[in-house]
Amino acid sequence: MALGDETGNVHAPPATLDFLIHTLFTQALMALGRIPNPITQQKMHNLPTAKHFIDTLAMLEQKTAGNRTADESRMLEEIQHQLRLMFMDEQAAGRVSAVPTP
């Protein structure tokens, strides 16, 4: 989320591992149809894209091993677990494509 000051200038949030993890989590949630796209306000189901974000989080976990705080590690593990469960639910429901849902 961008932050603005009193002059209307917009500043990006600080670049942190937490922010990156939450960004990837949000993208995965959109691809799983759990939250609407903020631009179109439509929910989409796109399991290949969701899998890409889940795999990206797994890669991030592997590449940052030994360099994360305990809180970052716990958050990364919990988010991946939640996303994998949601992914399996979507697969079981047969939702795969990038078709908007009502």
Coordinates of N, CA and C in Angstrom, one line a residue:
M1 N 0.9 -1.2 0.0 CA 0.0 0.0 0.0 C 0.9 1.2 0.0
A2 N 0.6 2.1 -0.9 CA 1.4 3.4 -1.0 C 0.9 4.3 0.1
L3 N 1.9 5.1 0.6 CA 1.5 6.1 1.7 C 1.8 7.5 1.1
G4 N 0.9 8.4 1.4 CA 1.0 9.7 1.0 C 1.3 10.7 2.1
D5 N 2.0 11.8 1.8 CA 2.2 12.8 2.8 C 1.3 14.0 2.6
E6 N 1.4 15.0 3.4 CA 0.5 16.1 3.4 C 0.6 16.9 2.1
T7 N 1.6 16.8 1.3 CA 1.7 17.5 0.0 C 1.1 16.6 -1.1
G8 N 0.7 15.4 -0.8 CA 0.1 14.6 -1.9 C 1.1 13.7 -2.5
N9 N 2.3 13.8 -2.2 CA 3.3 12.9 -2.7 C 3.1 11.5 -2.2
V10 N 3.2 10.5 -3.1 CA 3.0 9.1 -2.7 C 4.3 8.4 -2.5
H11 N 4.5 7.7 -1.4 CA 5.7 7.0 -1.1 C 5.4 5.5 -1.0
A12 N 6.3 4.7 -1.6 CA 6.1 3.2 -1.5 C 6.5 2.8 -0.1
P13 N 5.9 1.7 0.3 CA 6.3 1.1 1.6 C 7.7 0.6 1.5
P14 N 8.3 0.4 2.7 CA 9.7 -0.1 2.7 C 9.8 -1.5 2.1
A15 N 10.9 -1.7 1.4 CA 11.1 -3.1 0.8 C 11.5 -4.0 1.9
T16 N 10.6 -4.9 2.3 CA 10.9 -5.9 3.4 C 10.5 -7.3 2.9
L17 N 11.0 -8.3 3.6 CA 10.6 -9.6 3.2 C 9.2 -9.8 3.6
D18 N 8.7 -9.3 4.7 CA 7.3 -9.4 5.0 C 6.4 -8.8 3.9
F19 N 6.8 -7.7 3.4 CA 6.0 -7.0 2.3 C 6.0 -7.9 1.1
L20 N 7.1 -8.5 0.7 CA 7.2 -9.3 -0.5 C 6.3 -10.6 -0.3
I21 N 6.4 -11.2 0.9 CA 5.6 -12.4 1.2 C 4.1 -12.1 1.1
H22 N 3.7 -10.9 1.7 CA 2.3 -10.6 1.6 C 1.8 -10.2 0.2
T23 N 2.7 -9.6 -0.6 CA 2.4 -9.3 -2.0 C 2.1 -10.6 -2.7
L24 N 3.0 -11.6 -2.6 CA 2.8 -12.9 -3.3 C 1.6 -13.6 -2.8
F25 N 1.3 -13.5 -1.5 CA 0.2 -14.1 -0.9 C -1.1 -13.5 -1.5
T26 N -1.1 -12.2 -1.6 CA -2.3 -11.5 -2.1 C -2.5 -11.9 -3.6
Q27 N -1.5 -12.0 -4.3 CA -1.6 -12.4 -5.7 C -2.1 -13.8 -5.8
A28 N -1.7 -14.7 -5.0 CA -2.1 -16.1 -5.0 C -3.6 -16.1 -4.6
L29 N -4.0 -15.3 -3.6 CA -5.4 -15.3 -3.2 C -6.3 -14.8 -4.3
M30 N -5.9 -13.9 -5.1 CA -6.6 -13.4 -6.3 C -6.7 -14.5 -7.3
A31 N -5.6 -15.2 -7.6 CA -5.7 -16.3 -8.5 C -6.5 -17.5 -8.1
L32 N -6.7 -17.7 -6.8 CA -7.5 -18.7 -6.2 C -9.0 -18.3 -6.1
G33 N -9.3 -17.1 -6.5 CA -10.6 -16.6 -6.5 C -11.1 -16.3 -5.1
R34 N -10.2 -16.1 -4.1 CA -10.6 -15.8 -2.7 C -10.8 -14.3 -2.5
I35 N -10.2 -13.5 -3.2 CA -10.4 -12.0 -3.1 C -10.5 -11.5 -4.6
P36 N -11.3 -10.4 -4.7 CA -11.4 -9.8 -6.1 C -10.2 -9.1 -6.5
N37 N -10.0 -9.0 -7.8 CA -9.0 -8.1 -8.4 C -9.4 -6.7 -8.0
P38 N -8.5 -5.9 -7.5 CA -8.8 -4.6 -7.1 C -9.2 -3.6 -8.2
I39 N -8.7 -4.0 -9.4 CA -9.0 -3.1 -10.6 C -10.4 -3.4 -11.2
T40 N -10.6 -4.7 -11.4 CA -11.9 -5.2 -12.0 C -13.0 -5.5 -11.1
Q41 N -12.6 -5.6 -9.8 CA -13.6 -6.0 -8.7 C -14.2 -7.4 -9.0
Q42 N -13.6 -8.2 -9.9 CA -14.1 -9.5 -10.2 C -13.2 -10.6 -9.5
K43 N -13.7 -11.7 -9.1 CA -12.9 -12.8 -8.7 C -12.6 -13.7 -9.8
M44 N -11.4 -14.2 -9.9 CA -11.0 -15.1 -11.0 C -10.4 -16.3 -10.4
H45 N -10.6 -17.4 -11.1 CA -10.0 -18.7 -10.7 C -8.9 -19.0 -11.8
N46 N -7.7 -19.0 -11.4 CA -6.6 -19.3 -12.4 C -5.6 -20.2 -11.6
L47 N -5.8 -21.5 -11.6 CA -5.0 -22.3 -10.8 C -3.5 -22.4 -11.3
P48 N -3.2 -22.3 -12.6 CA -1.8 -22.3 -12.9 C -1.1 -21.1 -12.4
T49 N -1.8 -19.9 -12.4 CA -1.2 -18.7 -11.8 C -1.0 -18.9 -10.3
A50 N -2.0 -19.4 -9.6 CA -1.9 -19.6 -8.2 C -0.8 -20.5 -7.9
K51 N -0.6 -21.6 -8.6 CA 0.5 -22.5 -8.4 C 1.8 -21.8 -8.6
H52 N 1.9 -20.9 -9.6 CA 3.2 -20.1 -9.8 C 3.5 -19.3 -8.5
F53 N 2.5 -18.7 -7.9 CA 2.8 -17.9 -6.7 C 3.1 -18.8 -5.5
I54 N 2.5 -19.9 -5.4 CA 2.8 -20.9 -4.3 C 4.2 -21.4 -4.5
D55 N 4.6 -21.7 -5.7 CA 6.0 -22.2 -6.0 C 7.0 -21.1 -5.8
T56 N 6.6 -19.8 -6.1 CA 7.5 -18.7 -5.9 C 7.8 -18.5 -4.4
L57 N 6.8 -18.7 -3.6 CA 6.9 -18.6 -2.1 C 7.8 -19.7 -1.6
A58 N 7.7 -20.9 -2.2 CA 8.5 -22.1 -1.8 C 10.0 -21.8 -2.2
M59 N 10.2 -21.2 -3.4 CA 11.5 -20.9 -3.8 C 12.1 -19.8 -2.9
L60 N 11.3 -18.8 -2.5 CA 11.8 -17.8 -1.6 C 12.2 -18.3 -0.3
E61 N 11.4 -19.3 0.2 CA 11.7 -19.9 1.5 C 13.1 -20.6 1.4
Q62 N 13.3 -21.4 0.3 CA 14.6 -22.1 0.1 C 15.7 -21.1 0.0
K63 N 15.6 -20.1 -0.8 CA 16.7 -19.2 -1.1 C 17.0 -18.3 0.1
T64 N 16.1 -18.1 1.0 CA 16.3 -17.2 2.2 C 16.6 -18.0 3.4
A65 N 16.7 -19.3 3.3 CA 17.0 -20.2 4.5 C 18.2 -19.7 5.2
G66 N 18.1 -19.5 6.5 CA 19.2 -19.1 7.3 C 19.4 -17.6 7.4
N67 N 18.5 -16.8 6.7 CA 18.6 -15.4 6.7 C 17.3 -14.7 7.1
R68 N 16.3 -15.5 7.6 CA 15.0 -15.0 8.0 C 15.0 -15.0 9.5
T69 N 14.1 -14.0 10.0 CA 13.8 -14.1 11.5 C 12.9 -15.2 11.7
A70 N 12.7 -15.5 13.0 CA 11.8 -16.6 13.4 C 10.4 -16.2 13.0
D71 N 10.0 -15.0 13.1 CA 8.6 -14.5 12.7 C 8.5 -14.6 11.2
E72 N 9.5 -14.2 10.4 CA 9.4 -14.3 9.0 C 9.2 -15.8 8.5
S73 N 10.0 -16.7 9.2 CA 9.9 -18.1 8.8 C 8.6 -18.7 9.2
R74 N 8.0 -18.3 10.3 CA 6.7 -18.8 10.7 C 5.6 -18.3 9.8
M75 N 5.7 -17.0 9.4 CA 4.7 -16.4 8.5 C 4.8 -17.1 7.1
L76 N 6.0 -17.3 6.6 CA 6.2 -18.0 5.3 C 5.6 -19.4 5.3
E77 N 5.9 -20.1 6.4 CA 5.4 -21.5 6.5 C 3.8 -21.5 6.6
E78 N 3.3 -20.6 7.4 CA 1.8 -20.6 7.6 C 1.1 -20.2 6.3
I79 N 1.6 -19.2 5.6 CA 1.0 -18.7 4.4 C 1.1 -19.8 3.3
Q80 N 2.2 -20.5 3.2 CA 2.3 -21.6 2.2 C 1.3 -22.7 2.5
H81 N 1.2 -23.0 3.8 CA 0.2 -24.1 4.2 C -1.2 -23.7 3.9
Q82 N -1.6 -22.5 4.2 CA -2.9 -22.0 3.9 C -3.2 -22.0 2.4
L83 N -2.2 -21.6 1.6 CA -2.4 -21.5 0.1 C -2.5 -22.9 -0.4
R84 N -1.7 -23.8 0.0 CA -1.8 -25.2 -0.5 C -3.1 -25.8 -0.2
L85 N -3.7 -25.6 1.0 CA -5.0 -26.1 1.3 C -6.1 -25.5 0.4
M86 N -6.0 -24.2 0.2 CA -6.9 -23.5 -0.7 C -6.8 -24.0 -2.1
F87 N -5.6 -24.3 -2.6 CA -5.3 -24.8 -3.9 C -6.0 -26.1 -4.1
M88 N -5.8 -27.0 -3.1 CA -6.4 -28.3 -3.2 C -8.0 -28.2 -3.2
D89 N -8.5 -27.3 -2.4 CA -10.0 -27.1 -2.4 C -10.4 -26.7 -3.8
E90 N -9.7 -25.8 -4.4 CA -10.1 -25.3 -5.8 C -10.0 -26.4 -6.8
Q91 N -8.9 -27.2 -6.7 CA -8.8 -28.4 -7.6 C -10.0 -29.3 -7.4
A92 N -10.3 -29.6 -6.1 CA -11.4 -30.6 -5.9 C -12.7 -30.0 -6.4
A93 N -12.9 -28.7 -6.4 CA -14.1 -28.1 -6.9 C -14.1 -28.0 -8.4
G94 N -13.0 -28.3 -9.0 CA -12.9 -28.3 -10.5 C -12.8 -27.0 -11.1
R95 N -12.4 -26.0 -10.3 CA -12.2 -24.6 -10.8 C -10.7 -24.5 -11.3
V96 N -10.5 -24.2 -12.5 CA -9.2 -24.1 -13.1 C -8.9 -22.9 -13.9
S97 N -9.9 -22.4 -14.7 CA -9.6 -21.4 -15.7 C -9.7 -20.0 -15.1
A98 N -9.3 -19.0 -16.0 CA -9.3 -17.6 -15.6 C -10.7 -17.0 -16.0
V99 N -11.7 -17.6 -15.6 CA -13.1 -17.1 -15.9 C -13.6 -16.3 -14.7
P100 N -14.1 -15.1 -14.9 CA -14.7 -14.4 -13.8 C -15.8 -15.1 -13.1
T101 N -15.9 -15.1 -11.8 CA -17.0 -15.7 -11.1 C -18.0 -14.6 -10.7
P102 N -19.2 -14.9 -10.7 CA -20.2 -13.9 -10.3 C -20.2 -13.6 -8.8

